[in-house]
mmCIF file of C-alpha atoms in Angstrom:
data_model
loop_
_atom_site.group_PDB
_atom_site.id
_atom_site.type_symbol
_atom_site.label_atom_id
_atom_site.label_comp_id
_atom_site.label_asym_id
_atom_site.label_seq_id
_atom_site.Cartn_x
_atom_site.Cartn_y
_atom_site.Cartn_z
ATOM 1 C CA UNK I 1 81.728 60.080 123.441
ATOM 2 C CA UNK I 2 85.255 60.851 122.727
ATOM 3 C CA UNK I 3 85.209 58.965 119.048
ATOM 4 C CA UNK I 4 81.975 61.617 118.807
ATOM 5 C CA UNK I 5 83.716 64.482 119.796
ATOM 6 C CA UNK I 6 87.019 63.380 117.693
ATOM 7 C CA UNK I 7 84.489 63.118 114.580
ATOM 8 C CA UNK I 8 83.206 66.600 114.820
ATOM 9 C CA UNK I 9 86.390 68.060 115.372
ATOM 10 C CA UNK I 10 87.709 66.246 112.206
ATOM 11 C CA UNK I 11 84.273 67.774 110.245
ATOM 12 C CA UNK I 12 84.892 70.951 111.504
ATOM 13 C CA UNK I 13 88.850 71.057 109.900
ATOM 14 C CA UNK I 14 87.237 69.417 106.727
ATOM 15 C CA UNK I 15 84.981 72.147 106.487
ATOM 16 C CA UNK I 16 87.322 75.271 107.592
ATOM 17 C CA UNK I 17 89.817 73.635 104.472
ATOM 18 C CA UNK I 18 87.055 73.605 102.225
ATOM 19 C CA UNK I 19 85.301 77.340 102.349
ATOM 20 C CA UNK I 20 87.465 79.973 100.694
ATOM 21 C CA UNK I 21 89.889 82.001 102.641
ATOM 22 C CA UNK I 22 88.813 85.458 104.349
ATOM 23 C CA UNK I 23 89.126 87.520 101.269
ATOM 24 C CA UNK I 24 91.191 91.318 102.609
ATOM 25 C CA UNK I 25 93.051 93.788 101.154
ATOM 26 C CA UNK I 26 96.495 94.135 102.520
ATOM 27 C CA UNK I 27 98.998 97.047 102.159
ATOM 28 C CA UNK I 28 102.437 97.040 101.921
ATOM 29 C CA UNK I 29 105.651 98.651 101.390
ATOM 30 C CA UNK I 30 107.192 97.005 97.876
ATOM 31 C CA UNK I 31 109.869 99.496 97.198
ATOM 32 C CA UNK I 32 111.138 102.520 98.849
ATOM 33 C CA UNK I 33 114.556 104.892 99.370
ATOM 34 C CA UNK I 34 115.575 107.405 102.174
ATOM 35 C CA UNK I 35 118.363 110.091 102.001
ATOM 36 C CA UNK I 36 119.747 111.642 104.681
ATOM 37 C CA UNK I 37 120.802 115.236 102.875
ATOM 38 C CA UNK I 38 122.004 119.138 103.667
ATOM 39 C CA UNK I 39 119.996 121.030 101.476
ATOM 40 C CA UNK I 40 121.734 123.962 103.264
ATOM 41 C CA UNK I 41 125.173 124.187 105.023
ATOM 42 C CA UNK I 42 123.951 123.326 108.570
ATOM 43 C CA UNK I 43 120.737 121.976 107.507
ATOM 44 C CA UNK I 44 120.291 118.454 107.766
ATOM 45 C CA UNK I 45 116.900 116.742 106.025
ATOM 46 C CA UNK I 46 115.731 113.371 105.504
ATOM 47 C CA UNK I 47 113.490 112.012 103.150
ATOM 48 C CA UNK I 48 111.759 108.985 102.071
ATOM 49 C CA UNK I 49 109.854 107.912 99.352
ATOM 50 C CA UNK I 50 107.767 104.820 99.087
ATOM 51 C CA UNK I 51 105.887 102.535 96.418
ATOM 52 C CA UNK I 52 103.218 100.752 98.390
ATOM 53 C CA UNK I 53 101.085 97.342 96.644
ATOM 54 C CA UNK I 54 97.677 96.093 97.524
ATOM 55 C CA UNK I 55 98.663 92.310 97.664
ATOM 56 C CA UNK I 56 95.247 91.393 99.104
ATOM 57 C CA UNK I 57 92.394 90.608 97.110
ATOM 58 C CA UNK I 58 89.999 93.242 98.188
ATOM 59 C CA UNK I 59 90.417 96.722 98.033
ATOM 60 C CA UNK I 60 92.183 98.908 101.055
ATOM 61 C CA UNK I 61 92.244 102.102 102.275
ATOM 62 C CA UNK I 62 95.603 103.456 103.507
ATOM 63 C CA UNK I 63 94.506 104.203 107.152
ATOM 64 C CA UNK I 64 98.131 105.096 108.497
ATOM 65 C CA UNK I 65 102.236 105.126 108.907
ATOM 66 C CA UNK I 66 105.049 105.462 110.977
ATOM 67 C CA UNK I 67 108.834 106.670 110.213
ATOM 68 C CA UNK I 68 111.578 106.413 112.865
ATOM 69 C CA UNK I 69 115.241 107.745 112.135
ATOM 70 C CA UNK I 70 117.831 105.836 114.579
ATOM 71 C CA UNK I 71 121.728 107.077 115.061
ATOM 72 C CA UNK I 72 124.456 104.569 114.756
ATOM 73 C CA UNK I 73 124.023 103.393 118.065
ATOM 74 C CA UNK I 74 120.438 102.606 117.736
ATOM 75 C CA UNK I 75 118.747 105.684 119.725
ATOM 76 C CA UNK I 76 116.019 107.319 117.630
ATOM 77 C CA UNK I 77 116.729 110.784 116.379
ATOM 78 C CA UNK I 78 112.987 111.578 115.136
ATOM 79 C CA UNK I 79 109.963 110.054 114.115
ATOM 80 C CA UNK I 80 107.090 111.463 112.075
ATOM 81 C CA UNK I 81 103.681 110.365 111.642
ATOM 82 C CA UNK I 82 102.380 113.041 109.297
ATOM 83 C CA UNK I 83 102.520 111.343 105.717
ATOM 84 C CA UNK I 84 100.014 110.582 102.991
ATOM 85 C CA UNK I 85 99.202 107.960 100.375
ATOM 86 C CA UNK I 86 98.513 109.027 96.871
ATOM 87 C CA UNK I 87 96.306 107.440 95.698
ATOM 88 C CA UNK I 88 94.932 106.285 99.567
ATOM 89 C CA UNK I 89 92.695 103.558 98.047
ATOM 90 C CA UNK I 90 94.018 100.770 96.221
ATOM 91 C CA UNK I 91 92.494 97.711 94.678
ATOM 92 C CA UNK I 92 93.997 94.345 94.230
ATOM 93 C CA UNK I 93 97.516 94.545 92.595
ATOM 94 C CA UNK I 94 97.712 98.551 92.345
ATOM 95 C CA UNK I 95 100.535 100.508 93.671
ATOM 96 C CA UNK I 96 100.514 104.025 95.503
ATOM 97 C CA UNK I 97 102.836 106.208 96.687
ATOM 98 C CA UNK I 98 104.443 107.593 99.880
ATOM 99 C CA UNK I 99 106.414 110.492 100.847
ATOM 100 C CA UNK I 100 107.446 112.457 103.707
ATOM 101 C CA UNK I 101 110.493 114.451 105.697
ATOM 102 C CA UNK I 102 111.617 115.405 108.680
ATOM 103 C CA UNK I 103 114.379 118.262 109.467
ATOM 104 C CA UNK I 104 116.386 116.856 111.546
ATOM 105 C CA UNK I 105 117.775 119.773 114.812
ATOM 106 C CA UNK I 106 119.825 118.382 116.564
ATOM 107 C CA UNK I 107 121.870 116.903 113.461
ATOM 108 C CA UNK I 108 125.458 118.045 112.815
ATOM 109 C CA UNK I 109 126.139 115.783 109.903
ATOM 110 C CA UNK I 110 124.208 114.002 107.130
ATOM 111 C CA UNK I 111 125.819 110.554 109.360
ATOM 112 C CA UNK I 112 123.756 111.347 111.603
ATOM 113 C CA UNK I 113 120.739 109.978 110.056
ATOM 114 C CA UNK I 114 122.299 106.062 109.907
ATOM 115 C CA UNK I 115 118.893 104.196 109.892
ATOM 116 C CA UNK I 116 115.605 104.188 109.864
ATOM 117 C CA UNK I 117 112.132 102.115 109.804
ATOM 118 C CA UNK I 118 108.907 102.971 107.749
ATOM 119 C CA UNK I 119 105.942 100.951 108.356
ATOM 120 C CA UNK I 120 102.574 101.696 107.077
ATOM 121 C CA UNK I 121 98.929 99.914 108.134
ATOM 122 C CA UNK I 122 95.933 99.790 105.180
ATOM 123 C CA UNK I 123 92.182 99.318 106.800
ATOM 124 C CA UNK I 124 89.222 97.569 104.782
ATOM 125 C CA UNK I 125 87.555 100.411 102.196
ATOM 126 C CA UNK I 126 84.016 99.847 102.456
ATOM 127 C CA UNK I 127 83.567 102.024 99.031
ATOM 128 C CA UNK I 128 86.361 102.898 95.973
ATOM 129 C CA UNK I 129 85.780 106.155 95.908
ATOM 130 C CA UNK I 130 89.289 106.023 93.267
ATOM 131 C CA UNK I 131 88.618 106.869 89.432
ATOM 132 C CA UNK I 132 91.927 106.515 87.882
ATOM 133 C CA UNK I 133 92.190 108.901 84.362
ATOM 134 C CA UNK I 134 94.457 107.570 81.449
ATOM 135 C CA UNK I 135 98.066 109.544 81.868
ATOM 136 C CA UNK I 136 101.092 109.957 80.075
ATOM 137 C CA UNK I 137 104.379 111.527 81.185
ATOM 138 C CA UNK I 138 107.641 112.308 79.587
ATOM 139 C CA UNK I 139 110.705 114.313 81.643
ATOM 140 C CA UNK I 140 112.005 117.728 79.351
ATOM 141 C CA UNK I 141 115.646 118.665 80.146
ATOM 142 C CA UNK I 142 116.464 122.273 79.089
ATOM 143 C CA UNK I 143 120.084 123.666 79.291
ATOM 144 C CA UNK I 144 119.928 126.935 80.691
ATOM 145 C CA UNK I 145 122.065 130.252 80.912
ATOM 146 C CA UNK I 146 122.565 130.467 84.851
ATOM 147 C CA UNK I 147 120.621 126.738 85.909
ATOM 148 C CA UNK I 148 119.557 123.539 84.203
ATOM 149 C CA UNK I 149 115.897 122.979 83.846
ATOM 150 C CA UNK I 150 114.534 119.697 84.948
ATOM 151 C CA UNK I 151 110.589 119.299 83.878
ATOM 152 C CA UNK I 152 108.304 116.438 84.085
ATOM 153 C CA UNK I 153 104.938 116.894 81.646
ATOM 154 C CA UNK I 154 102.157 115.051 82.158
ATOM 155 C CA UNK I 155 99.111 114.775 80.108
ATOM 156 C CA UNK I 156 95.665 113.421 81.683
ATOM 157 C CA UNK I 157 92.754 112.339 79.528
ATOM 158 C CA UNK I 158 89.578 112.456 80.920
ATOM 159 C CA UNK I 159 87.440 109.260 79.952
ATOM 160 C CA UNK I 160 84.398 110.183 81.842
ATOM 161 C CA UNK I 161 81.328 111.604 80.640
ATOM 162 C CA UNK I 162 81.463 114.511 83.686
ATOM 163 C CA UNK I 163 84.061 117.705 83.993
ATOM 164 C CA UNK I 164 86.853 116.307 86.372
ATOM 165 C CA UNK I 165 88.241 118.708 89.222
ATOM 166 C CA UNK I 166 90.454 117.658 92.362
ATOM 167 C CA UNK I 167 92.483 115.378 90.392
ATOM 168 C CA UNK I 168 96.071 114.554 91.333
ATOM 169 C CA UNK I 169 98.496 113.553 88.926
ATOM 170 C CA UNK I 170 101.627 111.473 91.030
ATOM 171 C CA UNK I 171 105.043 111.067 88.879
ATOM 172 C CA UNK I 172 107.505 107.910 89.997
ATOM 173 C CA UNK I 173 111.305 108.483 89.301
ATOM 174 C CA UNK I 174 112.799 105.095 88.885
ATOM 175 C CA UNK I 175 116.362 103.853 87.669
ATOM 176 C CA UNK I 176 117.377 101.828 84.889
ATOM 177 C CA UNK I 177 116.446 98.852 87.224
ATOM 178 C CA UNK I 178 113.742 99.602 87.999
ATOM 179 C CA UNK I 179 113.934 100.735 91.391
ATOM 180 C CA UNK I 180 112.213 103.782 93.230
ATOM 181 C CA UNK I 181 114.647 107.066 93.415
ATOM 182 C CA UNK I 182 112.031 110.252 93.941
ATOM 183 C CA UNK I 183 108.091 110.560 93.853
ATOM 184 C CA UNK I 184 106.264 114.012 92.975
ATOM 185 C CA UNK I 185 102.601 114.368 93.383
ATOM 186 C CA UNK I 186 100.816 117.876 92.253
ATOM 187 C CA UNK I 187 96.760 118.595 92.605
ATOM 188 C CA UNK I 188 95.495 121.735 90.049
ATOM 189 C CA UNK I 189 92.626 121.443 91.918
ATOM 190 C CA UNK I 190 91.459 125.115 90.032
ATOM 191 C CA UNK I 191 91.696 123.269 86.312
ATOM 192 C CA UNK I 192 88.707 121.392 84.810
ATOM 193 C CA UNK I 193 89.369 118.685 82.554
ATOM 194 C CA UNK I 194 86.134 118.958 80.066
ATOM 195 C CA UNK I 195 84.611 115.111 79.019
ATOM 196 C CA UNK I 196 86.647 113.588 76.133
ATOM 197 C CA UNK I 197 89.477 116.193 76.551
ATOM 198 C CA UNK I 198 93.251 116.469 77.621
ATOM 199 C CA UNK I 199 95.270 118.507 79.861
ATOM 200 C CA UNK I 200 99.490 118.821 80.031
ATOM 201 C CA UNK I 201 100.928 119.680 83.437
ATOM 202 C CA UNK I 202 104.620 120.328 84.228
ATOM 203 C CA UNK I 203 105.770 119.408 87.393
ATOM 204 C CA UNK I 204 109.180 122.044 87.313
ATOM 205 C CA UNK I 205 111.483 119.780 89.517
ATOM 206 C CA UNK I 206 114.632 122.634 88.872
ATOM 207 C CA UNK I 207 114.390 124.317 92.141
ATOM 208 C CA UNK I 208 113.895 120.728 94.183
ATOM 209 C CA UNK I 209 116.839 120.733 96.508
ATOM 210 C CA UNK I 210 116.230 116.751 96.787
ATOM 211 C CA UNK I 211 116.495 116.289 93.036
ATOM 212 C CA UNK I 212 119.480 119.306 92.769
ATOM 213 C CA UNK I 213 121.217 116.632 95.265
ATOM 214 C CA UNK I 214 120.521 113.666 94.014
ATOM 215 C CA UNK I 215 121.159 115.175 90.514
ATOM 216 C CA UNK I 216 124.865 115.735 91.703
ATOM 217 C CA UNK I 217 125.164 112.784 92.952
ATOM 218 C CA UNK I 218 124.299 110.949 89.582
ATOM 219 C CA UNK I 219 121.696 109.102 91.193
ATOM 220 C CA UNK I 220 118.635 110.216 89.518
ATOM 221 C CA UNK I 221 118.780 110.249 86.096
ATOM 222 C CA UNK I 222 114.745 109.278 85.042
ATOM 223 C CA UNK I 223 115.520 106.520 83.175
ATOM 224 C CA UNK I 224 112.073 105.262 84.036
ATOM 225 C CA UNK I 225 108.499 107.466 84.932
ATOM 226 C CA UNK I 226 105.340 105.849 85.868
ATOM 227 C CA UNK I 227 102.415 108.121 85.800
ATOM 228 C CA UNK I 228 99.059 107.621 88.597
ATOM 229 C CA UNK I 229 96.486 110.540 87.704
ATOM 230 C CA UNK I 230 93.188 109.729 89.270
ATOM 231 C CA UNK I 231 89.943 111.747 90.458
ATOM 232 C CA UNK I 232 88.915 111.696 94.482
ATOM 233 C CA UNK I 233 85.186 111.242 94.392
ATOM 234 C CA UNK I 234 84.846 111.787 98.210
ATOM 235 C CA UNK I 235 87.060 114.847 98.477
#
């Protein structure tokens, strides 16, 4: 009885080794950056920004996330749960992106903020309702009499054979390494793009108070742009 019951225990292995692994989509964070910043004297804001990668093999839905800010000593300052995922479905090997902030009241200094812990959760999408549109984007500096114009323009094709509204065009800042340093997302949900046809948006980043910051610090200088511009069948 035992060699019987050692047997089937030893088919059951065989088998579990044999059939293909539970195929899921999995989300996670591949990239991100937080700043702890005073916009304003006395005004103390973080922010993050975050690339996120299906690394599963099916798609995924971004279902929700969580961002903590801790003081030096470990207490947590604030959390937020109020953030979004552009695009929010992903298949195999795509990338979305992440933002959020939280004003922080009871801050006196940007020190404050000393760490903090993003995690986000994806959920099987039973349907892609995702249609990603060709995009290109280039970044326009303009030298100006009283402030410095910053512009990103993007142009979306639309390779359909339908009139596209609701689409949202999402800009990624990176450095010369490659690595994430600001995310913009815009939604001219009142334009049409016509079948076959074009459209250039500017995304005017002069009045940003994260990129006026980050500009002064010489930390953002959009060495590299990656460009998502997709259509959101379900919205």
């Amino acid at each position: 009885m035992k060699r019987i019951a050692l047997f089937a225990l030893a088919l059951v292995l065989v088998l579990s080794a044999a059939m293909p692994a539970f195929a899921a989509g999995k989300l996670e964070v591949t990239d991100e950056v937080f700043y702890s910043l005073e916009p304003y004297e006395g005004s103390f804001n973080t922010y993050i920004y975050a690339q996120v990668t299906n690394t599963g093999d099916k798609d995924v839905e971004y279902n929700n996330g969580l961002w903590e800010i801790y003081n030096a000593d470990g207490d947590t300052l604030d959390s937020t749960d109020w953030m979004n995922c552009y695009p929010d479905v992903l298949k195999p090997g795509e990338t979305g992106y992440v933002s959020a902030y939280i004003s922080l009241d009871d801050a006196t200094s940007v020190e404050d903020a000393a760490d903090y812990l993003l995690t986000v959760s994806g959920k099987s999408a039973k349907e892609n309702p995702i249609v990603r549109l060709p995009a290109e984007v280039k970044y326009v500096y303009t030298k100006g009499d009283w402030r410095d114009y910053h512009e990103l323009y993007a142009t979306v094709t639309n390779d359909t054979d339908a009139t596209v509204y609701n689409y949202r065009v999402v800009v990624a800042v990176k450095d010369a390494a490659g690595k994430l340093v600001y995310a913009e997302d815009v939604m001219p949900s009142y334009v049409g793009i016509l079948p076959g046809t074009s459209v250039e948006i500017k995304l005017d980043l002069s009045y940003d108070s994260v990129v006026e910051k980050l500009l002064e610090a010489g930390t953002l200088t959009f060495d590299q742009l990656e460009v998502i511009a997709y259509v959101d069948t379900d919205y």
